[in-house]
mmCIF file of C-alpha atoms in Angstrom:
data_model
loop_
_atom_site.group_PDB
_atom_site.id
_atom_site.type_symbol
_atom_site.label_atom_id
_atom_site.label_comp_id
_atom_site.label_asym_id
_atom_site.label_seq_id
_atom_site.Cartn_x
_atom_site.Cartn_y
_atom_site.Cartn_z
ATOM 1 C CA MET A 1 -62.491 18.064 -47.139
ATOM 2 C CA LYS A 2 -63.613 15.828 -44.152
ATOM 3 C CA ARG A 3 -61.999 13.050 -45.400
ATOM 4 C CA THR A 4 -58.534 15.249 -45.401
ATOM 5 C CA CYS A 5 -59.332 16.388 -42.389
ATOM 6 C CA LEU A 6 -59.665 12.731 -40.928
ATOM 7 C CA ILE A 7 -56.402 11.554 -42.028
ATOM 8 C CA PHE A 8 -55.074 14.913 -40.773
ATOM 9 C CA CYS A 9 -55.956 14.120 -37.587
ATOM 10 C CA LEU A 10 -55.313 10.343 -37.500
ATOM 11 C CA LEU A 11 -51.349 11.113 -38.575
ATOM 12 C CA PHE A 12 -50.957 13.986 -35.906
ATOM 13 C CA SER A 13 -52.663 10.816 -33.342
ATOM 14 C CA LEU A 14 -50.177 8.852 -34.351
ATOM 15 C CA GLY A 15 -47.633 10.905 -34.505
ATOM 16 C CA ALA A 16 -48.069 12.359 -30.941
ATOM 17 C CA ALA A 17 -48.656 8.788 -29.370
ATOM 18 C CA GLY A 18 -45.094 7.844 -30.459
ATOM 19 C CA CYS A 19 -43.120 10.682 -29.104
ATOM 20 C CA GLY A 20 -45.294 9.746 -26.012
ATOM 21 C CA ALA A 21 -44.437 6.092 -25.969
ATOM 22 C CA PHE A 22 -41.678 4.813 -23.150
ATOM 23 C CA SER A 23 -38.375 3.218 -25.262
ATOM 24 C CA PRO A 24 -36.488 1.002 -22.487
ATOM 25 C CA ARG A 25 -33.585 1.551 -25.033
ATOM 26 C CA ARG A 26 -33.633 5.365 -24.728
ATOM 27 C CA ALA A 27 -34.116 4.979 -21.142
ATOM 28 C CA VAL A 28 -30.851 2.663 -21.133
ATOM 29 C CA ARG A 29 -29.311 5.485 -22.643
ATOM 30 C CA ASP A 30 -30.418 8.290 -20.858
ATOM 31 C CA GLY A 31 -29.406 6.735 -17.529
ATOM 32 C CA GLU A 32 -26.035 5.950 -18.858
ATOM 33 C CA ALA A 33 -25.484 9.373 -19.525
ATOM 34 C CA ALA A 34 -26.873 10.450 -16.146
ATOM 35 C CA LEU A 35 -24.381 7.926 -14.751
ATOM 36 C CA LYS A 36 -21.217 9.530 -16.837
ATOM 37 C CA ASP A 37 -22.617 13.133 -15.780
ATOM 38 C CA HIS A 38 -22.366 11.662 -11.944
ATOM 39 C CA ASN A 39 -26.165 12.649 -11.737
ATOM 40 C CA TYR A 40 -26.973 8.808 -9.826
ATOM 41 C CA GLU A 41 -30.371 9.756 -8.695
ATOM 42 C CA ALA A 42 -31.670 11.061 -12.390
ATOM 43 C CA ALA A 43 -29.589 7.243 -13.468
ATOM 44 C CA VAL A 44 -31.656 5.299 -11.240
ATOM 45 C CA ARG A 45 -34.987 6.231 -11.818
ATOM 46 C CA HIS A 46 -34.148 5.985 -15.618
ATOM 47 C CA PHE A 47 -32.664 2.294 -15.116
ATOM 48 C CA ASN A 48 -35.180 1.407 -12.947
ATOM 49 C CA ARG A 49 -37.955 2.442 -15.817
ATOM 50 C CA ALA A 50 -36.007 0.176 -18.016
ATOM 51 C CA ALA A 51 -35.337 -2.961 -16.125
ATOM 52 C CA ARG A 52 -39.134 -3.079 -15.674
ATOM 53 C CA ARG A 53 -39.204 -4.136 -19.559
ATOM 54 C CA LEU A 54 -35.688 -5.575 -19.869
ATOM 55 C CA PRO A 55 -35.346 -7.928 -16.782
ATOM 56 C CA ASN A 56 -32.370 -9.993 -18.450
ATOM 57 C CA ASP A 57 -30.198 -7.648 -19.012
ATOM 58 C CA ALA A 58 -27.404 -8.108 -17.233
ATOM 59 C CA THR A 59 -25.369 -5.124 -17.726
ATOM 60 C CA LEU A 60 -28.430 -2.766 -16.890
ATOM 61 C CA HIS A 61 -28.629 -4.258 -13.751
ATOM 62 C CA TYR A 62 -25.478 -3.379 -13.781
ATOM 63 C CA ASN A 63 -25.201 0.072 -14.216
ATOM 64 C CA LEU A 64 -28.286 0.481 -11.952
ATOM 65 C CA ALA A 65 -26.481 -1.237 -8.954
ATOM 66 C CA THR A 66 -23.068 1.331 -9.479
ATOM 67 C CA ALA A 67 -25.738 4.090 -9.076
ATOM 68 C CA HIS A 68 -27.371 2.802 -6.252
ATOM 69 C CA PHE A 69 -23.770 2.035 -4.656
ATOM 70 C CA LEU A 70 -22.357 5.463 -5.728
ATOM 71 C CA LEU A 71 -25.457 7.017 -4.162
ATOM 72 C CA GLY A 72 -24.630 4.883 -0.962
ATOM 73 C CA SER A 73 -27.790 3.297 -1.122
ATOM 74 C CA PHE A 74 -25.904 -0.616 -0.494
ATOM 75 C CA VAL A 75 -29.153 -2.293 -0.029
ATOM 76 C CA PRO A 76 -31.100 -1.941 -3.522
ATOM 77 C CA ALA A 77 -27.264 -2.095 -4.974
ATOM 78 C CA GLU A 78 -26.841 -5.585 -3.424
ATOM 79 C CA ALA A 79 -30.652 -6.054 -5.137
ATOM 80 C CA ALA A 80 -29.663 -5.528 -8.795
ATOM 81 C CA LEU A 81 -26.139 -7.387 -8.356
ATOM 82 C CA LYS A 82 -28.995 -10.306 -7.363
ATOM 83 C CA GLN A 83 -29.918 -10.283 -10.578
ATOM 84 C CA VAL A 84 -26.521 -9.620 -12.724
ATOM 85 C CA LEU A 85 -25.055 -12.850 -10.782
ATOM 86 C CA THR A 86 -28.193 -14.765 -11.829
ATOM 87 C CA LEU A 87 -28.434 -13.973 -15.028
ATOM 88 C CA GLU A 88 -24.460 -14.492 -15.281
ATOM 89 C CA PRO A 89 -23.060 -16.095 -12.379
ATOM 90 C CA GLY A 90 -19.440 -15.530 -13.281
ATOM 91 C CA ASN A 91 -19.770 -11.875 -13.673
ATOM 92 C CA LEU A 92 -16.184 -10.765 -11.989
ATOM 93 C CA SER A 93 -17.413 -6.774 -11.575
ATOM 94 C CA ALA A 94 -20.590 -7.722 -10.239
ATOM 95 C CA ARG A 95 -18.386 -9.998 -7.639
ATOM 96 C CA GLU A 96 -16.344 -6.948 -7.230
ATOM 97 C CA LEU A 97 -19.075 -4.356 -6.459
ATOM 98 C CA LEU A 98 -20.493 -6.700 -3.564
ATOM 99 C CA ALA A 99 -16.653 -6.914 -2.272
ATOM 100 C CA GLN A 100 -17.087 -2.907 -2.616
ATOM 101 C CA ILE A 101 -20.416 -3.037 -0.701
ATOM 102 C CA SER A 102 -18.837 -5.082 2.358
ATOM 103 C CA LEU A 103 -15.328 -2.735 2.254
ATOM 104 C CA HIS A 104 -17.698 0.553 2.701
ATOM 105 C CA ARG A 105 -19.652 -1.710 5.390
ATOM 106 C CA GLY A 106 -16.803 -2.841 7.082
ATOM 107 C CA GLU A 107 -17.574 -5.941 6.643
ATOM 108 C CA TRP A 108 -14.031 -7.380 6.399
ATOM 109 C CA ALA A 109 -14.227 -11.154 6.271
ATOM 110 C CA LYS A 110 -16.635 -11.106 3.287
ATOM 111 C CA ALA A 111 -15.048 -8.376 1.178
ATOM 112 C CA ARG A 112 -11.576 -10.465 1.534
ATOM 113 C CA VAL A 113 -13.167 -13.387 0.622
ATOM 114 C CA ILE A 114 -14.500 -12.146 -2.768
ATOM 115 C CA PHE A 115 -11.400 -9.658 -3.272
ATOM 116 C CA THR A 116 -9.533 -13.158 -2.717
ATOM 117 C CA GLU A 117 -11.561 -15.195 -4.919
ATOM 118 C CA LEU A 118 -11.156 -12.170 -7.836
ATOM 119 C CA LEU A 119 -7.401 -12.289 -7.513
ATOM 120 C CA ALA A 120 -7.474 -16.228 -7.713
ATOM 121 C CA ALA A 121 -9.389 -15.738 -10.813
ATOM 122 C CA THR A 122 -7.903 -12.794 -12.548
ATOM 123 C CA PRO A 123 -3.772 -12.764 -11.810
ATOM 124 C CA GLN A 124 -3.473 -10.244 -14.971
ATOM 125 C CA ALA A 125 -5.282 -7.755 -12.535
ATOM 126 C CA ARG A 126 -2.846 -8.655 -9.526
ATOM 127 C CA ALA A 127 -1.982 -5.236 -8.396
ATOM 128 C CA ARG A 128 -5.670 -4.224 -8.663
ATOM 129 C CA TYR A 129 -7.156 -6.697 -5.990
ATOM 130 C CA LEU A 130 -3.611 -6.931 -3.977
ATOM 131 C CA THR A 131 -4.131 -3.211 -3.462
ATOM 132 C CA ALA A 132 -8.120 -4.189 -2.641
ATOM 133 C CA LEU A 133 -7.480 -6.537 -0.198
ATOM 134 C CA SER A 134 -5.031 -4.175 1.654
ATOM 135 C CA ASN A 135 -7.575 -1.407 1.836
ATOM 136 C CA VAL A 136 -9.699 -4.268 3.701
ATOM 137 C CA GLU A 137 -6.613 -5.212 6.198
ATOM 138 C CA ARG A 138 -6.247 -1.656 7.016
ATOM 139 C CA GLY A 139 -10.140 -1.102 7.702
ATOM 140 C CA ALA A 140 -9.629 -4.449 10.257
ATOM 141 C CA THR A 141 -6.378 -2.068 11.418
ATOM 142 C CA ARG A 142 -4.222 -5.046 10.665
ATOM 143 C CA TYR A 143 -1.903 -2.642 8.830
ATOM 144 C CA ASP A 144 1.415 -4.660 8.588
ATOM 145 C CA LEU A 145 -1.004 -7.141 6.199
ATOM 146 C CA ALA A 146 -2.099 -4.175 4.321
ATOM 147 C CA ARG A 147 1.679 -2.711 3.892
ATOM 148 C CA VAL A 148 2.556 -6.726 2.932
ATOM 149 C CA ARG A 149 -0.009 -6.645 0.224
ATOM 150 C CA LEU A 150 0.421 -3.349 -1.330
ATOM 151 C CA LEU A 151 3.989 -4.388 -1.775
ATOM 152 C CA GLN A 152 3.201 -7.115 -3.331
ATOM 153 C CA ALA A 153 1.127 -4.724 -5.414
ATOM 154 C CA VAL A 154 4.348 -2.986 -6.452
ATOM 155 C CA LYS A 155 5.988 -5.699 -7.102
ATOM 156 C CA ALA A 156 3.167 -7.241 -9.508
ATOM 157 C CA ASP A 157 2.893 -3.884 -11.219
ATOM 158 C CA TRP A 158 5.255 -0.956 -10.675
ATOM 159 C CA LYS A 159 3.064 1.354 -12.566
ATOM 160 C CA TYR A 160 0.013 0.963 -11.104
ATOM 161 C CA ALA A 161 -1.022 4.258 -8.973
ATOM 162 C CA PRO A 162 -3.073 3.361 -6.647
ATOM 163 C CA ALA A 163 -0.841 1.411 -5.027
ATOM 164 C CA HIS A 164 1.844 4.074 -4.403
ATOM 165 C CA TYR A 165 -1.406 6.688 -3.172
ATOM 166 C CA ASN A 166 -2.151 3.626 -0.820
ATOM 167 C CA LEU A 167 0.804 2.879 0.342
ATOM 168 C CA ALA A 168 1.691 7.161 1.159
ATOM 169 C CA ARG A 169 -1.241 7.289 2.776
ATOM 170 C CA LEU A 170 -0.484 4.153 5.039
ATOM 171 C CA TYR A 171 2.955 5.112 5.795
ATOM 172 C CA ARG A 172 1.749 8.437 6.589
ATOM 173 C CA ASP A 173 -0.923 7.362 8.813
ATOM 174 C CA HIS A 174 0.290 4.001 10.888
ATOM 175 C CA PHE A 175 3.868 4.382 10.521
ATOM 176 C CA ARG A 176 5.086 7.957 10.932
ATOM 177 C CA LEU A 177 7.067 8.248 7.881
ATOM 178 C CA THR A 178 6.712 11.479 6.461
ATOM 179 C CA ALA A 179 9.492 10.725 3.776
ATOM 180 C CA GLU A 180 8.637 7.612 2.596
ATOM 181 C CA ALA A 181 5.386 8.804 2.204
ATOM 182 C CA ALA A 182 6.230 11.753 0.147
ATOM 183 C CA ASP A 183 8.540 9.409 -1.807
ATOM 184 C CA GLU A 184 5.041 7.061 -2.568
ATOM 185 C CA LEU A 185 3.511 10.300 -3.169
ATOM 186 C CA GLU A 186 5.673 11.745 -5.773
ATOM 187 C CA LEU A 187 5.750 7.976 -7.826
ATOM 188 C CA PHE A 188 1.626 7.949 -7.763
ATOM 189 C CA LEU A 189 1.497 11.785 -9.352
ATOM 190 C CA ARG A 190 4.327 10.510 -11.987
ATOM 191 C CA MET A 191 2.320 7.195 -13.254
ATOM 192 C CA ALA A 192 -1.390 8.891 -12.422
ATOM 193 C CA ASN A 193 -3.918 9.178 -15.550
ATOM 194 C CA SER A 194 -3.995 12.924 -15.746
ATOM 195 C CA SER A 195 -7.586 13.143 -14.975
ATOM 196 C CA ASP A 196 -7.368 11.028 -12.033
ATOM 197 C CA PRO A 197 -9.479 12.732 -9.234
ATOM 198 C CA LEU A 198 -6.832 12.328 -6.263
ATOM 199 C CA LYS A 199 -4.071 14.144 -8.030
ATOM 200 C CA ALA A 200 -5.190 17.703 -7.104
ATOM 201 C CA GLU A 201 -5.415 15.735 -3.034
ATOM 202 C CA ALA A 202 -2.139 14.025 -3.197
ATOM 203 C CA SER A 203 -0.209 17.223 -4.471
ATOM 204 C CA LYS A 204 -1.341 19.248 -1.828
ATOM 205 C CA THR A 205 -0.150 16.350 0.640
ATOM 206 C CA LEU A 206 2.859 16.141 -0.994
ATOM 207 C CA GLU A 207 3.539 19.380 -0.680
ATOM 208 C CA ALA A 208 2.501 19.560 3.030
ATOM 209 C CA LEU A 209 5.053 16.214 3.705
ATOM 210 C CA ARG A 210 7.669 18.108 2.030
ATOM 211 C CA LEU A 211 7.185 20.852 3.811
ATOM 212 C CA THR A 212 6.942 18.613 7.142
ATOM 213 C CA GLN A 213 10.590 17.419 6.586
ATOM 214 C CA LYS A 214 12.276 20.652 5.627
ATOM 215 C CA ASN A 215 10.909 21.922 8.932
ATOM 216 C CA THR A 216 12.315 19.155 10.647
ATOM 217 C CA ARG A 217 15.361 18.514 9.211
ATOM 218 C CA THR A 218 18.505 19.686 11.650
ATOM 219 C CA PRO A 219 21.306 21.265 9.980
ATOM 220 C CA PRO A 220 25.056 19.773 10.709
ATOM 221 C CA PRO A 221 26.540 21.545 12.951
ATOM 222 C CA ALA A 222 29.436 24.136 11.527
ATOM 223 C CA GLU A 223 32.502 22.074 12.261
ATOM 224 C CA HIS A 224 35.845 21.557 10.838
ATOM 225 C CA ARG A 225 35.867 18.753 8.890
ATOM 226 C CA ASP A 226 38.896 16.664 7.241
ATOM 227 C CA ALA A 227 37.569 14.412 4.940
ATOM 228 C CA ASP A 228 40.602 12.783 3.396
ATOM 229 C CA THR A 229 42.086 12.002 6.671
ATOM 230 C CA ALA A 230 38.704 10.743 7.295
ATOM 231 C CA ALA A 231 38.920 8.687 4.859
ATOM 232 C CA VAL A 232 42.759 7.445 5.213
ATOM 233 C CA ARG A 233 41.422 6.441 8.781
ATOM 234 C CA VAL A 234 38.211 4.238 7.966
ATOM 235 C CA LYS A 235 40.048 2.458 5.318
ATOM 236 C CA GLU A 236 42.379 1.453 8.038
ATOM 237 C CA GLY A 237 39.710 0.526 10.610
ATOM 238 C CA ASP A 238 37.834 -1.647 7.978
ATOM 239 C CA ARG A 239 41.136 -3.655 7.603
ATOM 240 C CA ALA A 240 40.947 -4.191 11.307
ATOM 241 C CA VAL A 241 37.723 -5.200 11.685
ATOM 242 C CA ALA A 242 38.641 -8.016 9.001
ATOM 243 C CA SER A 243 41.517 -9.129 11.034
ATOM 244 C CA ARG A 244 39.302 -9.016 14.478
ATOM 245 C CA ALA A 245 41.465 -6.801 15.830
ATOM 246 C CA TRP A 246 38.631 -4.905 18.095
ATOM 247 C CA PRO A 247 40.920 -1.927 19.944
ATOM 248 C CA ARG A 248 42.888 -0.919 16.931
ATOM 249 C CA ALA A 249 39.695 -0.473 14.420
ATOM 250 C CA GLU A 250 37.984 1.322 17.571
ATOM 251 C CA LYS A 251 40.551 3.403 17.567
ATOM 252 C CA ALA A 252 40.992 4.325 13.928
ATOM 253 C CA TYR A 253 37.209 5.012 13.662
ATOM 254 C CA ARG A 254 37.377 7.390 16.498
ATOM 255 C CA ASP A 255 40.067 9.437 14.589
ATOM 256 C CA ALA A 256 38.127 9.234 11.628
ATOM 257 C CA LEU A 257 35.183 10.786 13.616
ATOM 258 C CA ALA A 258 37.898 13.497 15.734
ATOM 259 C CA ALA A 259 39.187 14.668 12.094
ATOM 260 C CA ASP A 260 35.222 14.433 10.108
ATOM 261 C CA PRO A 261 32.486 14.524 12.761
ATOM 262 C CA GLN A 262 30.202 13.788 9.629
ATOM 263 C CA CYS A 263 31.846 10.843 8.619
ATOM 264 C CA ALA A 264 29.078 8.696 8.620
ATOM 265 C CA ALA A 265 31.122 5.184 7.656
ATOM 266 C CA ALA A 266 33.116 5.396 10.597
ATOM 267 C CA ALA A 267 30.268 5.740 13.057
ATOM 268 C CA GLN A 268 29.168 2.949 11.236
ATOM 269 C CA GLY A 269 32.255 0.601 11.350
ATOM 270 C CA LEU A 270 32.121 2.171 15.210
ATOM 271 C CA GLY A 271 29.542 0.554 15.615
ATOM 272 C CA GLN A 272 30.357 -2.917 13.948
ATOM 273 C CA VAL A 273 33.582 -3.079 16.772
ATOM 274 C CA PHE A 274 30.788 -3.162 19.189
ATOM 275 C CA LEU A 275 28.469 -5.199 17.831
ATOM 276 C CA GLY A 276 31.449 -7.543 17.453
ATOM 277 C CA ARG A 277 32.424 -7.157 20.855
ATOM 278 C CA GLY A 278 28.835 -7.885 22.125
ATOM 279 C CA GLU A 279 28.431 -4.175 23.023
ATOM 280 C CA TYR A 280 24.612 -3.852 22.050
ATOM 281 C CA ARG A 281 24.062 -0.524 23.609
ATOM 282 C CA GLN A 282 27.359 1.152 22.300
ATOM 283 C CA ALA A 283 26.474 -0.454 18.633
ATOM 284 C CA LEU A 284 23.235 0.861 18.817
ATOM 285 C CA ASP A 285 24.161 4.536 19.873
ATOM 286 C CA ALA A 286 26.816 4.112 16.656
ATOM 287 C CA PHE A 287 24.311 2.703 13.961
ATOM 288 C CA ARG A 288 21.968 5.193 15.117
ATOM 289 C CA GLN A 289 24.590 8.232 14.961
ATOM 290 C CA ALA A 290 25.606 6.513 11.556
ATOM 291 C CA THR A 291 21.842 6.714 9.975
ATOM 292 C CA VAL A 292 21.629 10.075 11.195
ATOM 293 C CA LEU A 293 24.457 11.334 9.291
ATOM 294 C CA ASN A 294 23.698 9.452 6.034
ATOM 295 C CA PRO A 295 20.015 7.901 5.819
ATOM 296 C CA GLY A 296 21.260 6.064 2.878
ATOM 297 C CA LEU A 297 23.474 3.402 4.861
ATOM 298 C CA ALA A 298 20.745 0.509 4.543
ATOM 299 C CA ASP A 299 23.257 -1.512 6.383
ATOM 300 C CA ALA A 300 23.304 0.259 9.911
ATOM 301 C CA PHE A 301 20.183 0.479 9.874
ATOM 302 C CA TYR A 302 19.998 -3.619 9.847
ATOM 303 C CA GLN A 303 22.752 -3.653 12.002
ATOM 304 C CA GLY A 304 21.749 -1.131 14.376
ATOM 305 C CA ALA A 305 18.487 -3.211 14.462
ATOM 306 C CA LEU A 306 19.796 -6.346 15.624
ATOM 307 C CA ALA A 307 21.573 -4.986 17.937
ATOM 308 C CA ALA A 308 18.325 -3.272 18.986
ATOM 309 C CA LEU A 309 16.902 -6.726 19.157
ATOM 310 C CA GLU A 310 19.373 -8.179 21.246
ATOM 311 C CA LEU A 311 18.570 -5.089 24.132
ATOM 312 C CA LYS A 312 14.592 -6.103 23.388
ATOM 313 C CA ASP A 313 14.287 -2.206 22.263
ATOM 314 C CA LEU A 314 11.332 -3.272 20.497
ATOM 315 C CA PRO A 315 10.429 0.531 19.864
ATOM 316 C CA GLU A 316 14.145 1.102 18.595
ATOM 317 C CA ALA A 317 13.850 -2.246 16.496
ATOM 318 C CA GLY A 318 10.589 -1.202 14.929
ATOM 319 C CA ARG A 319 11.511 2.528 14.180
ATOM 320 C CA LEU A 320 14.432 1.318 12.354
ATOM 321 C CA LEU A 321 13.156 -1.094 10.073
ATOM 322 C CA ASN A 322 9.794 0.314 9.619
ATOM 323 C CA GLN A 323 11.944 2.749 7.702
ATOM 324 C CA ALA A 324 14.474 0.547 5.929
ATOM 325 C CA ALA A 325 11.561 -1.773 4.858
ATOM 326 C CA ALA A 326 9.509 1.305 3.424
ATOM 327 C CA LYS A 327 13.441 2.607 2.026
ATOM 328 C CA TRP A 328 14.534 -0.727 0.558
ATOM 329 C CA PRO A 329 11.523 -3.022 -0.264
ATOM 330 C CA ASP A 330 13.676 -5.288 -2.496
ATOM 331 C CA ARG A 331 15.797 -6.242 0.449
ATOM 332 C CA TYR A 332 14.360 -9.298 2.203
ATOM 333 C CA GLY A 333 16.764 -9.478 5.175
ATOM 334 C CA PHE A 334 14.563 -6.570 6.879
ATOM 335 C CA PHE A 335 11.400 -8.277 6.411
ATOM 336 C CA ALA A 336 13.106 -11.164 8.305
ATOM 337 C CA LEU A 337 13.855 -9.100 11.103
ATOM 338 C CA LEU A 338 10.516 -7.772 11.275
ATOM 339 C CA ALA A 339 8.877 -11.311 11.290
ATOM 340 C CA THR A 340 10.957 -10.833 14.213
ATOM 341 C CA LEU A 341 10.031 -7.935 15.870
ATOM 342 C CA ARG A 342 6.011 -8.572 15.291
ATOM 343 C CA SER A 343 6.473 -12.280 17.534
ATOM 344 C CA ALA A 344 8.776 -10.676 20.215
ATOM 345 C CA GLU A 345 5.913 -8.385 20.543
ATOM 346 C CA GLU A 346 3.264 -11.286 21.171
ATOM 347 C CA ASN A 347 1.921 -10.083 17.371
ATOM 348 C CA PRO A 348 1.455 -13.791 15.574
ATOM 349 C CA ASN A 349 -0.375 -11.898 12.572
ATOM 350 C CA GLY A 350 2.007 -9.431 11.713
ATOM 351 C CA ALA A 351 4.950 -12.285 12.388
ATOM 352 C CA ARG A 352 3.215 -14.162 9.856
ATOM 353 C CA ALA A 353 2.706 -11.843 7.237
ATOM 354 C CA TYR A 354 6.128 -10.396 6.886
ATOM 355 C CA GLY A 355 7.425 -13.511 7.581
ATOM 356 C CA GLU A 356 5.491 -14.942 3.903
ATOM 357 C CA PHE A 357 6.115 -11.708 2.104
ATOM 358 C CA TYR A 358 9.991 -12.707 3.779
ATOM 359 C CA LEU A 359 9.487 -16.258 1.680
ATOM 360 C CA GLN A 360 8.278 -14.830 -1.110
ATOM 361 C CA THR A 361 11.189 -13.101 -1.975
ATOM 362 C CA ALA A 362 14.611 -14.220 -0.321
ATOM 363 C CA PRO A 363 15.942 -16.604 -2.409
ATOM 364 C CA ALA A 364 17.135 -20.625 -1.024
ATOM 365 C CA SER A 365 19.625 -20.410 2.141
ATOM 366 C CA GLU A 366 20.092 -21.889 5.350
ATOM 367 C CA GLN A 367 18.554 -18.863 6.821
ATOM 368 C CA ARG A 368 15.407 -18.998 4.818
ATOM 369 C CA LYS A 369 14.826 -22.296 5.450
ATOM 370 C CA ARG A 370 14.830 -21.657 8.959
ATOM 371 C CA TYR A 371 12.396 -19.242 8.911
ATOM 372 C CA GLU A 372 10.182 -21.238 6.897
ATOM 373 C CA VAL A 373 9.929 -24.299 9.417
ATOM 374 C CA TRP A 374 9.777 -21.641 12.094
ATOM 375 C CA ILE A 375 6.752 -19.601 10.348
ATOM 376 C CA ALA A 376 4.558 -23.129 10.103
ATOM 377 C CA THR A 377 4.758 -23.141 13.961
ATOM 378 C CA LEU A 378 2.635 -19.494 13.920
ATOM 379 C CA PRO A 379 -1.154 -20.211 14.482
ATOM 380 C CA ALA A 380 -3.075 -19.036 11.532
ATOM 381 C CA ASP A 381 -4.371 -16.057 10.663
ATOM 382 C CA ARG A 382 -7.959 -16.323 10.720
ATOM 383 C CA GLY A 383 -8.680 -12.837 9.774
ATOM 384 C CA THR A 384 -11.565 -10.497 11.533
#
């Protein structure tokens, strides 16, 4: 009887010891579960306990760094990442998290260096790291370069949803482009995963932007319109422009506008007449009228910007070019003019950003050669 009782007591004590014994792998699993549930404080506790017994587990230390980062505790996050990189010097995820910490701290130069290295090391993730670099440049208030990085990201992967979301924010907040921001948000909502936490906010923002558009859109006045006569007069004007018969062309286009005051093609043609005669103020007014009547006339934006640059009306040139480059990002000519505009504004960094994007997208031509030579003379962009 005593022997049986003794055996029972021993089994009980062993069982109790087993239940209370610390298991580092169990702590890792508990930490991973807490991280998944967004319970970052609990995740830190579990990972810290496990790390004391598993100092050479790079994944464990990376998860610990992630939990600290999500809590906003950057110093211990960096310490954990240092351990990861000691164990695995080529760990790209750890490098990326270091860059994110620098980004959150406003250490733009440091974040830029790391993201640029990651971009070079992982060309398959080009859209992702270009989007990250755009966040760096936006934080450094270099909005032109932030825009270029996002356009490069979209070119690398048109379906990369975060690039469209960030482009929408940039257009709304810094370029005051309501319609273009709304278009980018629509693309984001179409491409983002159903679980993306930004979808709800994007939907609300899109609704507000569309409402703003509706409230600010001016309905055309109720006027008599003879579209057929206007079309005939526009063709007459086009033939006269081809032969540089400016007075005849001007009369034809004015007759077209008299027949149909909403005829955008006539306003655009009139602008070409004035531009051909070197009358830049009248040309700008005509092209501006054409863009109002039909915001889809890319050439009216381009020619209007040329006239504005000739007049040194830099704000109007910027308004036309910023809107046009957002509407037609594949028309490289707008970026050439944006580079010229930024140079006229004594903004060499902006000129270089748009100029280099133009060189990346434009085919070989005499104009491209001239821009390439000119851009090489701009001071180097040393960042901040």
